[in-house]
XYZ file of C-alpha atoms in Angstrom:
247
model
C -12.925 -12.642 0.609
C -15.584 -12.722 3.342
C -17.945 -10.029 4.491
C -16.323 -7.172 6.441
C -16.267 -7.467 10.211
C -15.486 -5.479 13.314
C -11.774 -6.286 12.983
C -11.701 -4.639 9.556
C -13.228 -1.475 11.004
C -10.696 -1.451 13.839
C -7.824 -1.944 11.390
C -9.056 0.927 9.219
C -9.257 3.205 12.251
C -5.805 2.126 13.430
C -4.322 3.294 10.136
C -5.640 6.800 10.866
C -4.685 6.916 14.549
C -2.439 9.692 15.815
C -0.762 9.488 19.213
C -0.766 13.265 19.755
C -4.482 13.403 19.023
C -5.019 10.507 21.414
C -3.440 12.500 24.245
C -5.559 15.542 23.414
C -8.786 13.541 23.153
C -8.227 11.728 26.441
C -7.842 15.096 28.124
C -10.767 16.709 26.262
C -13.158 13.873 27.136
C -12.187 13.878 30.818
C -10.789 10.364 31.119
C -8.852 10.911 34.348
C -9.724 9.263 37.672
C -13.006 10.586 39.037
C -13.905 12.394 35.811
C -16.998 11.584 33.771
C -15.040 9.672 31.121
C -12.727 7.892 33.532
C -11.002 4.942 31.905
C -12.101 5.681 28.343
C -9.360 4.850 25.835
C -8.584 6.830 22.683
C -6.309 5.910 19.800
C -6.441 9.389 18.257
C -8.866 9.362 15.316
C -10.803 12.571 14.791
C -14.536 12.386 14.087
C -14.394 13.368 10.380
C -11.926 10.544 9.744
C -14.080 8.109 11.705
C -17.053 9.077 9.556
C -14.982 8.415 6.438
C -14.208 4.905 7.679
C -17.856 4.285 8.537
C -18.905 4.982 4.941
C -17.023 1.868 3.893
C -18.783 -0.340 6.455
C -22.353 0.948 6.307
C -23.809 -2.553 5.929
C -21.924 -4.161 8.802
C -23.977 -6.906 10.452
C -25.327 -6.199 13.943
C -23.248 -8.927 15.657
C -20.146 -7.183 14.320
C -21.443 -3.799 15.461
C -21.944 -5.328 18.896
C -18.247 -6.229 18.949
C -17.350 -2.625 18.175
C -19.586 -1.369 20.978
C -17.952 -3.828 23.346
C -14.509 -2.359 22.720
C -12.715 -0.285 25.338
C -11.576 2.024 22.509
C -13.763 5.093 22.163
C -13.362 5.415 18.402
C -14.472 1.804 17.917
C -17.696 2.468 19.831
C -18.292 5.713 17.947
C -17.847 3.932 14.614
C -20.338 1.268 15.688
C -22.920 3.879 16.654
C -22.449 5.845 13.439
C -22.982 2.633 11.477
C -26.234 2.070 13.390
C -27.368 5.626 12.597
C -26.563 5.123 8.918
C -28.551 1.887 8.808
C -31.492 3.355 10.708
C -31.665 6.404 8.450
C -31.541 4.213 5.339
C -34.378 2.068 6.684
C -36.382 5.248 7.388
C -36.235 6.712 3.883
C -39.380 6.349 1.749
C -37.660 4.389 -1.019
C -35.875 1.986 1.336
C -38.335 1.984 4.236
C -38.120 -1.114 6.418
C -39.886 -0.856 9.757
C -38.699 -4.276 10.913
C -35.102 -3.150 10.469
C -35.842 0.115 12.250
C -37.283 -1.789 15.217
C -34.324 -4.155 15.304
C -31.847 -1.281 15.336
C -33.788 0.664 17.980
C -33.940 -2.393 20.243
C -30.252 -3.069 19.635
C -29.425 0.538 20.522
C -31.499 0.501 23.708
C -29.699 -2.666 24.773
C -26.339 -0.977 24.160
C -27.424 1.979 26.299
C -28.569 -0.341 29.092
C -25.242 -2.181 28.955
C -23.330 1.094 29.356
C -21.779 1.100 25.892
C -23.064 4.569 24.932
C -20.977 6.163 27.611
C -19.580 9.516 26.637
C -21.324 12.680 25.525
C -20.300 12.547 21.864
C -21.461 8.936 21.615
C -24.857 9.964 22.965
C -25.161 13.121 20.901
C -24.345 11.417 17.607
C -26.926 8.657 18.000
C -29.783 9.198 20.462
C -31.827 11.753 18.541
C -31.381 9.943 15.263
C -32.265 6.445 16.449
C -34.539 6.706 19.496
C -35.910 10.065 18.425
C -36.771 8.646 15.039
C -38.186 5.354 16.292
C -40.254 6.591 19.222
C -41.708 9.714 17.656
C -45.041 8.048 16.862
C -44.809 5.322 19.523
C -44.984 4.840 23.268
C -42.190 6.967 24.712
C -41.972 5.246 28.086
C -38.459 3.885 27.335
C -37.164 7.448 27.354
C -38.715 8.218 30.736
C -37.358 4.962 32.136
C -33.848 5.879 31.003
C -34.090 9.312 32.582
C -35.563 7.990 35.825
C -32.552 5.722 36.362
C -30.463 8.743 37.292
C -27.433 7.347 35.450
C -25.656 10.231 33.692
C -25.441 8.636 30.257
C -28.920 7.137 30.272
C -30.345 10.486 31.302
C -28.445 12.269 28.550
C -29.668 9.684 26.022
C -33.226 10.406 27.171
C -32.838 14.159 26.801
C -31.034 14.024 23.457
C -33.546 11.526 22.072
C -36.150 14.265 22.213
C -34.243 16.201 19.570
C -35.793 13.773 17.090
C -39.216 14.913 18.315
C -38.301 18.602 18.297
C -37.244 18.495 14.650
C -40.680 17.046 13.890
C -42.429 19.884 15.728
C -43.195 18.135 19.028
C -41.823 19.626 22.256
C -44.026 17.815 24.771
C -41.566 15.143 25.868
C -38.656 17.584 26.028
C -40.558 19.864 28.385
C -41.781 17.006 30.552
C -38.317 15.498 30.866
C -36.673 18.847 31.534
C -39.080 19.553 34.380
C -38.352 16.151 35.900
C -34.562 16.671 35.992
C -34.425 20.301 37.119
C -32.548 19.325 40.259
C -29.777 17.434 38.434
C -26.798 19.783 38.658
C -24.344 17.559 36.797
C -22.753 19.627 34.064
C -23.542 17.249 31.211
C -27.195 17.010 32.260
C -27.420 20.775 32.616
C -26.000 21.337 29.152
C -28.236 18.707 27.553
C -31.359 20.099 29.211
C -30.570 23.688 28.292
C -29.652 22.749 24.747
C -32.902 20.885 24.136
C -34.941 23.715 25.654
C -33.165 26.193 23.384
C -34.062 24.021 20.383
C -37.704 24.026 21.469
C -37.659 27.806 21.249
C -35.866 27.824 17.902
C -37.638 24.997 16.103
C -41.071 24.517 17.677
C -42.493 27.515 19.515
C -40.671 30.362 21.213
C -43.601 30.895 23.568
C -43.323 27.305 24.790
C -39.735 27.993 25.834
C -40.432 31.304 27.558
C -43.507 29.859 29.263
C -41.426 26.975 30.595
C -38.779 29.395 31.844
C -41.323 31.602 33.594
C -42.459 28.572 35.563
C -39.133 26.856 36.139
C -36.205 29.273 35.883
C -36.062 29.614 39.667
C -35.323 25.887 39.989
C -32.902 25.650 37.054
C -29.149 25.524 37.338
C -27.182 28.453 35.965
C -25.731 26.421 33.101
C -29.060 25.024 31.897
C -30.684 28.450 32.064
C -27.830 30.046 30.148
C -28.056 27.464 27.360
C -31.843 27.708 27.177
C -31.779 31.518 26.919
C -29.017 31.714 24.346
C -31.190 32.970 21.477
C -33.450 35.200 23.529
C -32.998 38.949 23.745
C -30.673 40.508 26.304
C -33.695 41.860 28.166
C -35.308 38.429 28.311
C -32.099 36.754 29.434
C -31.718 39.289 32.231
C -35.329 38.752 33.282
C -35.000 34.991 33.587
C -31.712 35.319 35.464
C -33.451 37.460 38.070
C -35.856 34.595 38.761
C -33.016 32.413 40.038
C -32.158 32.806 43.712
C -28.470 33.589 44.152
């Protein structure tokens, strides 16, 4: 019997597919015409079940992962990304550290982002911080700024969510710089990503960095981003920052 391939992953997911869940997921992820996930296809496998499948294919070769990411089926792409995260995290552990493998996976991931294969919010959120955030923490971070500057919704969200890997290591600089650069982006998924990362800065790095940023920028922030960013502040503080926004 040969090494497992993308087809084996797809077959394992197909065994867990549920048509009712597929209908729900297509609606939940906004796959209708003109919506952010327009054209995305679901077979109806919930994330916990996808993660169970991924455990059995953790060592899948990158060419096979590329086939998964090329699929029109959302769950196939998610499985491919979760496999990449698993491999990157293994290569980042002290006992199994392999920087060449980490570089290869990071480059592979960036290519997938550029090719539009990381193209829904859950795909971004389950991979960007782990892979790019882990790889670029102590390296040149220009790839993140290039992704954000493109203006593409998914590339921009990848950029913002990548900084979660920096935040968890105590560094908020890139998050704050990126957030300031996209203040005018009123797309809901950008607003939520920006506000979420700012909130995490306040929780995990320095509360004063968050409130200082809000003092300077709340007036230019969208309502959604501001609401997310203020979530763990006091009621008095939330009210104060809301008053800075022009109605």
